[in-house]
Tab-separated table of C-alpha atoms in Angstrom:
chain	number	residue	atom	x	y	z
A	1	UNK	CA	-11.657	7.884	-11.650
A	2	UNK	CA	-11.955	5.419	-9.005
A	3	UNK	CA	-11.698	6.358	-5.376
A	4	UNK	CA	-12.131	4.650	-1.775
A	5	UNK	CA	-13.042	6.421	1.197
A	6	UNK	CA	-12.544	4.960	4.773
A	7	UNK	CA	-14.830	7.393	7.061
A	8	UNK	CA	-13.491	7.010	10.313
A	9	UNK	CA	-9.662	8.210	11.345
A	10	UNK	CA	-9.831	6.252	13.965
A	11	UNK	CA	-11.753	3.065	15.615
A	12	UNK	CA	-11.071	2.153	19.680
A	13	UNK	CA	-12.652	-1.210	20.483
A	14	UNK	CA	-12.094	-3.247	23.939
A	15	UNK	CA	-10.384	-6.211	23.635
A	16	UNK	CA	-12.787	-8.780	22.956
A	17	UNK	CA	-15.390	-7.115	21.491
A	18	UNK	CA	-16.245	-6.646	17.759
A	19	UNK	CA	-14.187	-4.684	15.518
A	20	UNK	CA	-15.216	-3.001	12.165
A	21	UNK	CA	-13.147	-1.084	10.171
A	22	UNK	CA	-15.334	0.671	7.373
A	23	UNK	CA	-14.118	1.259	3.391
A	24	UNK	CA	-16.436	2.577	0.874
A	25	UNK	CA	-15.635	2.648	-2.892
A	26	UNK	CA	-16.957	4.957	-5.777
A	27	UNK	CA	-16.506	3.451	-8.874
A	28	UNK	CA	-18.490	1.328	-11.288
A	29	UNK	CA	-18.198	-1.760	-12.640
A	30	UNK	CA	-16.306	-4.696	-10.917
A	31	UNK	CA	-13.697	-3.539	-8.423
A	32	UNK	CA	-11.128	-5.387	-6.849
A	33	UNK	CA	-11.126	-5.164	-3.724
A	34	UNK	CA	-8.313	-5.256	-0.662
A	35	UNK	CA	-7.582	-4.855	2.700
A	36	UNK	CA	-3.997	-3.972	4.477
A	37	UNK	CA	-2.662	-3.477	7.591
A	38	UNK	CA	0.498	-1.598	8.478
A	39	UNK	CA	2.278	-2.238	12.018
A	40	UNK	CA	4.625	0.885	13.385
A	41	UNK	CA	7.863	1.081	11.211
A	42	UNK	CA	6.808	-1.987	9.024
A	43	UNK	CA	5.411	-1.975	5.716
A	44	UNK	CA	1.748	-2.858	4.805
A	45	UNK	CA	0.967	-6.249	4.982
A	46	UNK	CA	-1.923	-8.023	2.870
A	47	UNK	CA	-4.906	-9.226	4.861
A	48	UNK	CA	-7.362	-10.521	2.074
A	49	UNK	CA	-9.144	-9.788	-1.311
A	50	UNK	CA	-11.943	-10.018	-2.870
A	51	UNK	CA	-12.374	-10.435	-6.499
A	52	UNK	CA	-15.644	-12.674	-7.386
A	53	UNK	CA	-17.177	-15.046	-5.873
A	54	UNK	CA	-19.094	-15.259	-2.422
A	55	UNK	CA	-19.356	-12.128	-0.689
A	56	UNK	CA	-17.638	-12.778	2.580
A	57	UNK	CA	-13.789	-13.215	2.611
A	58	UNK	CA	-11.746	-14.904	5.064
A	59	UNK	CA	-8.425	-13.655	5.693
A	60	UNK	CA	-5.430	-13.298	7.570
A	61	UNK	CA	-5.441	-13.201	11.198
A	62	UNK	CA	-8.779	-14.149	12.011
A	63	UNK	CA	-10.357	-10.819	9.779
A	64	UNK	CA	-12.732	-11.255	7.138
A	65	UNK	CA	-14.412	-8.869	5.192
A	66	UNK	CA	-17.750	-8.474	3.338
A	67	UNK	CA	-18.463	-7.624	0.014
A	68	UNK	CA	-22.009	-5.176	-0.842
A	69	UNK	CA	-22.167	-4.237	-4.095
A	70	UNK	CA	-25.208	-2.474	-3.511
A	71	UNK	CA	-23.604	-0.061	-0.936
A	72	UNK	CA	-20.522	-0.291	-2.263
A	73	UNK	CA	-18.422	-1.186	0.438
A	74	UNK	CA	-16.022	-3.551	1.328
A	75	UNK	CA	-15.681	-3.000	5.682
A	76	UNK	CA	-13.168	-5.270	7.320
A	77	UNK	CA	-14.600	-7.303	10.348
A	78	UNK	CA	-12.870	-9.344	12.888
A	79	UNK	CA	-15.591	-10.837	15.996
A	80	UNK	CA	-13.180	-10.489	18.735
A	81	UNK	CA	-10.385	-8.003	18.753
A	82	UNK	CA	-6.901	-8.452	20.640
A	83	UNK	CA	-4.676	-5.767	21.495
A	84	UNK	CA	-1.924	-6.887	18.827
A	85	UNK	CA	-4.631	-5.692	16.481
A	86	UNK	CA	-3.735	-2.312	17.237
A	87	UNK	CA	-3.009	-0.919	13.691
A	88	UNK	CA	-3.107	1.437	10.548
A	89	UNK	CA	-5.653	-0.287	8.067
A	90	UNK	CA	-5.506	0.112	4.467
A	91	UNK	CA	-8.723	-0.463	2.345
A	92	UNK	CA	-7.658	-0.563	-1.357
A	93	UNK	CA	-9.396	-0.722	-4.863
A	94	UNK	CA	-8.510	-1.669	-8.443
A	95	UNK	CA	-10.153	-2.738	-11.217
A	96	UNK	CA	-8.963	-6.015	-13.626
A	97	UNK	CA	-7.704	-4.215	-16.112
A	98	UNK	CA	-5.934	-1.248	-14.464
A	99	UNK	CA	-3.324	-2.222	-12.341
A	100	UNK	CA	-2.810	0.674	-10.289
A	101	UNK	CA	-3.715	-0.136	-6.740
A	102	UNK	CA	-5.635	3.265	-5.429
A	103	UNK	CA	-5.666	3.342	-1.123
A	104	UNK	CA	-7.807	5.002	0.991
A	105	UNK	CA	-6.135	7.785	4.077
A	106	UNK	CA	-6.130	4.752	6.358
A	107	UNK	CA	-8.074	4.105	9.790
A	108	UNK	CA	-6.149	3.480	12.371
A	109	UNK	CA	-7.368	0.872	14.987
A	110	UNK	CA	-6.741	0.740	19.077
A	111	UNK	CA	-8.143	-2.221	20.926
A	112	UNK	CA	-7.672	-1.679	24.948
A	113	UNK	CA	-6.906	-3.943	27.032
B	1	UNK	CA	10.809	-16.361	1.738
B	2	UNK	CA	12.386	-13.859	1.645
B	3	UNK	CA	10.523	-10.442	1.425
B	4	UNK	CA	10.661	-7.322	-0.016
B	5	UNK	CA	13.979	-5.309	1.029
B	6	UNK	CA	14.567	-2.058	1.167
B	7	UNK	CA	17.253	0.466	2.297
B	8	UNK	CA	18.037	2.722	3.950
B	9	UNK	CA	15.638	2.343	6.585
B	10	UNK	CA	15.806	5.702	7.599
B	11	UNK	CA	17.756	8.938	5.454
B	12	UNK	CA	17.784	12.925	6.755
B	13	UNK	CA	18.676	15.249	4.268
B	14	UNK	CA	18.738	18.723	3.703
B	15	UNK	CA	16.302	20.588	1.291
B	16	UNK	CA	18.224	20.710	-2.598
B	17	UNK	CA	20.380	17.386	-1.711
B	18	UNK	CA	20.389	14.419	-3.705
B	19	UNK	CA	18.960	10.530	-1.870
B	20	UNK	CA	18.927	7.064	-3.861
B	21	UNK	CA	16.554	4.242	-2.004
B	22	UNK	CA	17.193	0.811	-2.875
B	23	UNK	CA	14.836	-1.682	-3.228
B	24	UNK	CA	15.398	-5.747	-3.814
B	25	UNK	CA	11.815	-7.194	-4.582
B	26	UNK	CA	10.652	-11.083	-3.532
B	27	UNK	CA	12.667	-13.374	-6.288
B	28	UNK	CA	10.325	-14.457	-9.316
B	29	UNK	CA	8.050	-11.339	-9.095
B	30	UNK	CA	8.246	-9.356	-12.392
B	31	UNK	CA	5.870	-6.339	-11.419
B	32	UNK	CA	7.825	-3.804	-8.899
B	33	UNK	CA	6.061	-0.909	-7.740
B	34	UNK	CA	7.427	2.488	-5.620
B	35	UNK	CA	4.680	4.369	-3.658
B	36	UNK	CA	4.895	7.527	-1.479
B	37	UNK	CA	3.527	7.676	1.742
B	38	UNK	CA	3.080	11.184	3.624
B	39	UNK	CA	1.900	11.069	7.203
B	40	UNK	CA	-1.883	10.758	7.653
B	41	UNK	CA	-2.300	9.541	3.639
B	42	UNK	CA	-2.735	6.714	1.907
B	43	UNK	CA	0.031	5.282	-0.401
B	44	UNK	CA	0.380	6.720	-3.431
B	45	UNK	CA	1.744	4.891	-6.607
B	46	UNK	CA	5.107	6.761	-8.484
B	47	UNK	CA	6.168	4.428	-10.552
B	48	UNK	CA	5.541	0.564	-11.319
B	49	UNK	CA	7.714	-1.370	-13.508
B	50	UNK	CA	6.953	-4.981	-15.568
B	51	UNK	CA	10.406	-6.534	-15.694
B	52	UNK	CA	12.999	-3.943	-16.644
B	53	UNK	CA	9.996	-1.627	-18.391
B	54	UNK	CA	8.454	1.523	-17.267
B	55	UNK	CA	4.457	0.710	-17.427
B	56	UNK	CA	2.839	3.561	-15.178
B	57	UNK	CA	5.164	6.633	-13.941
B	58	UNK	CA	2.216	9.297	-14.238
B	59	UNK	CA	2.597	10.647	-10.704
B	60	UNK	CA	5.863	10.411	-10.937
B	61	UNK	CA	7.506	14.284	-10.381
B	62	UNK	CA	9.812	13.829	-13.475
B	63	UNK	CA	11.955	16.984	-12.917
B	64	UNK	CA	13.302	15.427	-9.559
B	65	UNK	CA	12.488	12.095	-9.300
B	66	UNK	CA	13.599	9.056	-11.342
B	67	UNK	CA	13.722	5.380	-10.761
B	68	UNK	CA	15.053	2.717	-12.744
B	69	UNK	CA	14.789	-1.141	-12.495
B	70	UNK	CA	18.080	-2.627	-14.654
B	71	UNK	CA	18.236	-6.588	-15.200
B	72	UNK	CA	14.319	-6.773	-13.782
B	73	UNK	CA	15.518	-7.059	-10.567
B	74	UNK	CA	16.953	-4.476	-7.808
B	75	UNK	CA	15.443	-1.205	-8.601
B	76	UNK	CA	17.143	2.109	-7.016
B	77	UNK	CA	14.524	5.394	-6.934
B	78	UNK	CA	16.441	8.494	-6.897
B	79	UNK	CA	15.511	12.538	-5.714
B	80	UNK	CA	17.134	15.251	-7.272
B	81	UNK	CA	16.793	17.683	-5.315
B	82	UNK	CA	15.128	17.088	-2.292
B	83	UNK	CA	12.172	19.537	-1.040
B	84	UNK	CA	10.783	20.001	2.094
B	85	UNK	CA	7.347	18.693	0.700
B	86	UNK	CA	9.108	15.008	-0.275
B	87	UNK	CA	9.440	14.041	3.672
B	88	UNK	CA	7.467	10.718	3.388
B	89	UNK	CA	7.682	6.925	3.890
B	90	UNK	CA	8.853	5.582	0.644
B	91	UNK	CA	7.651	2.163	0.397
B	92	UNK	CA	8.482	-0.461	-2.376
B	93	UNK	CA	6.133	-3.473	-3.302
B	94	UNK	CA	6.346	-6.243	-5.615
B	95	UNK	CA	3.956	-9.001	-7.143
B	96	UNK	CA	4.356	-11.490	-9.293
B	97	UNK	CA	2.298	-10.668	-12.307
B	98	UNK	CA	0.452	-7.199	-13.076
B	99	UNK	CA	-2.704	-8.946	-13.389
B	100	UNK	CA	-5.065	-12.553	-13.073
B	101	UNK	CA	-4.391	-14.990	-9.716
B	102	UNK	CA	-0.843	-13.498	-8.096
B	103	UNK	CA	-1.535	-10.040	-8.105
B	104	UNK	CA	-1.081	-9.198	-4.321
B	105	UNK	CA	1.242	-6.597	-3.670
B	106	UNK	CA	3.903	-7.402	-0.582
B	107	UNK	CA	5.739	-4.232	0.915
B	108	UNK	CA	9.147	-3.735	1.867
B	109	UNK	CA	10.011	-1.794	5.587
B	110	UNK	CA	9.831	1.317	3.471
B	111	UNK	CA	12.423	4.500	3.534
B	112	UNK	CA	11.760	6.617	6.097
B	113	UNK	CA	13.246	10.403	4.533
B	114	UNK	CA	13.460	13.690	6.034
B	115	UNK	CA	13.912	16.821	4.719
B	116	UNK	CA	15.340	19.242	6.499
């Protein structure tokens, strides 16, 4: 069965300074790979994907995440946070021929001003 | 474009009552999906139609929830009755083919229910 585990409940970052959001995956094979982000009373919204190809994504919003096979994990980076990137973040796997998207229990993210 | 719609936005029931969400995915997107969010989780997938077919309902709770999807369009997920334990964000997602380049999921507002 494949799973995705996001270690950390919560992430506070000041505004300006780096933000990571961590997602680890146990499943073999090739995973797809996905990151969402969910603002209060709003539904998740896709940030990027990764499905082949070069391990570092660029997404929406300034966020980009990088792929590592060999630690299998998939953690969400943007270089300078604002404090509209206060959020829930949703790392999510699936493989190609499974369409069922599994999530992880979601970090949720406060920058301060 | 349009996205995802859903309604209501918000629903309070009592426990053993009946509730039908609504759900109106992006136009051209064939693959419709209803997950379950409970506070502090993750979503999790109930039911996910291709067109007007059933492909995945296994965590769907058959003896109280059902869902259907006529024309391939609208779909309507129902709860018959409502427990206490079904208090979650209900949150419906479409894309525009199960599989290959298109794939991303886009969310609707998502149901807010509570069960009294």
């Amino acid at each position: 069965a494949q799973s995705v585990a996001q270690p950390e409940d919560q992430v506070n970052v000041a505004e300006g300074n780096p933000l990571t959001v961590k997602c680890t995956y146990s499943v073999s094979g090739n995973p797809y790979l996905f990151w969402y982000v969910q603002y209060p009373n709003r539904g998740l919204q896709f940030l990027l994907k990764y499905i082949t190809g070069d391990n570092l994504v660029k997404g929406s919003y300034g966020f980009e995440a990088e792929f590592n096979k060999s630690q299998t994990s998939f953690h969400l980076k943007k270089p300078s946070a604002l404090v509209s990137d206060s959020a829930l973040y949703f790392c999510a796997v699936r493989f190609p021929n499974d369409y069922k998207l599994s999530f992880g229990a979601g970090t949720t993210v406060t920058v301060r001003a | 474009e349009a996205g995802v719609a859903q309604s209501p936005r918000y629903k309070i029931i009592e426990k053993r009552q009946s509730v039908a969400f609504w759900c109106n995915p992006i136009s051209g997107h064939a693959t419709l999906y209803w997950y379950q969010q409970i506070l502090g989780q993750g979503p999790k997938l109930l039911i996910q139609f291709q067109n007007n077919g059933v492909v995945d309902d296994s965590q769907l709770p058959k003896d109280r929830f059902s869902a259907e999807r006529l024309k391939g369009v609208d779909s309507t997920l129902k709860i018959q009755p409502a427990k206490l334990e079904d208090s979650a964000v209900y949150l419906c997602a479409s894309s525009l083919v199960r599989g290959g380049v298109g794939f991303e999921q886009y969310f609707g507002p998502g149901t807010r229910l509570t069960v009294t």
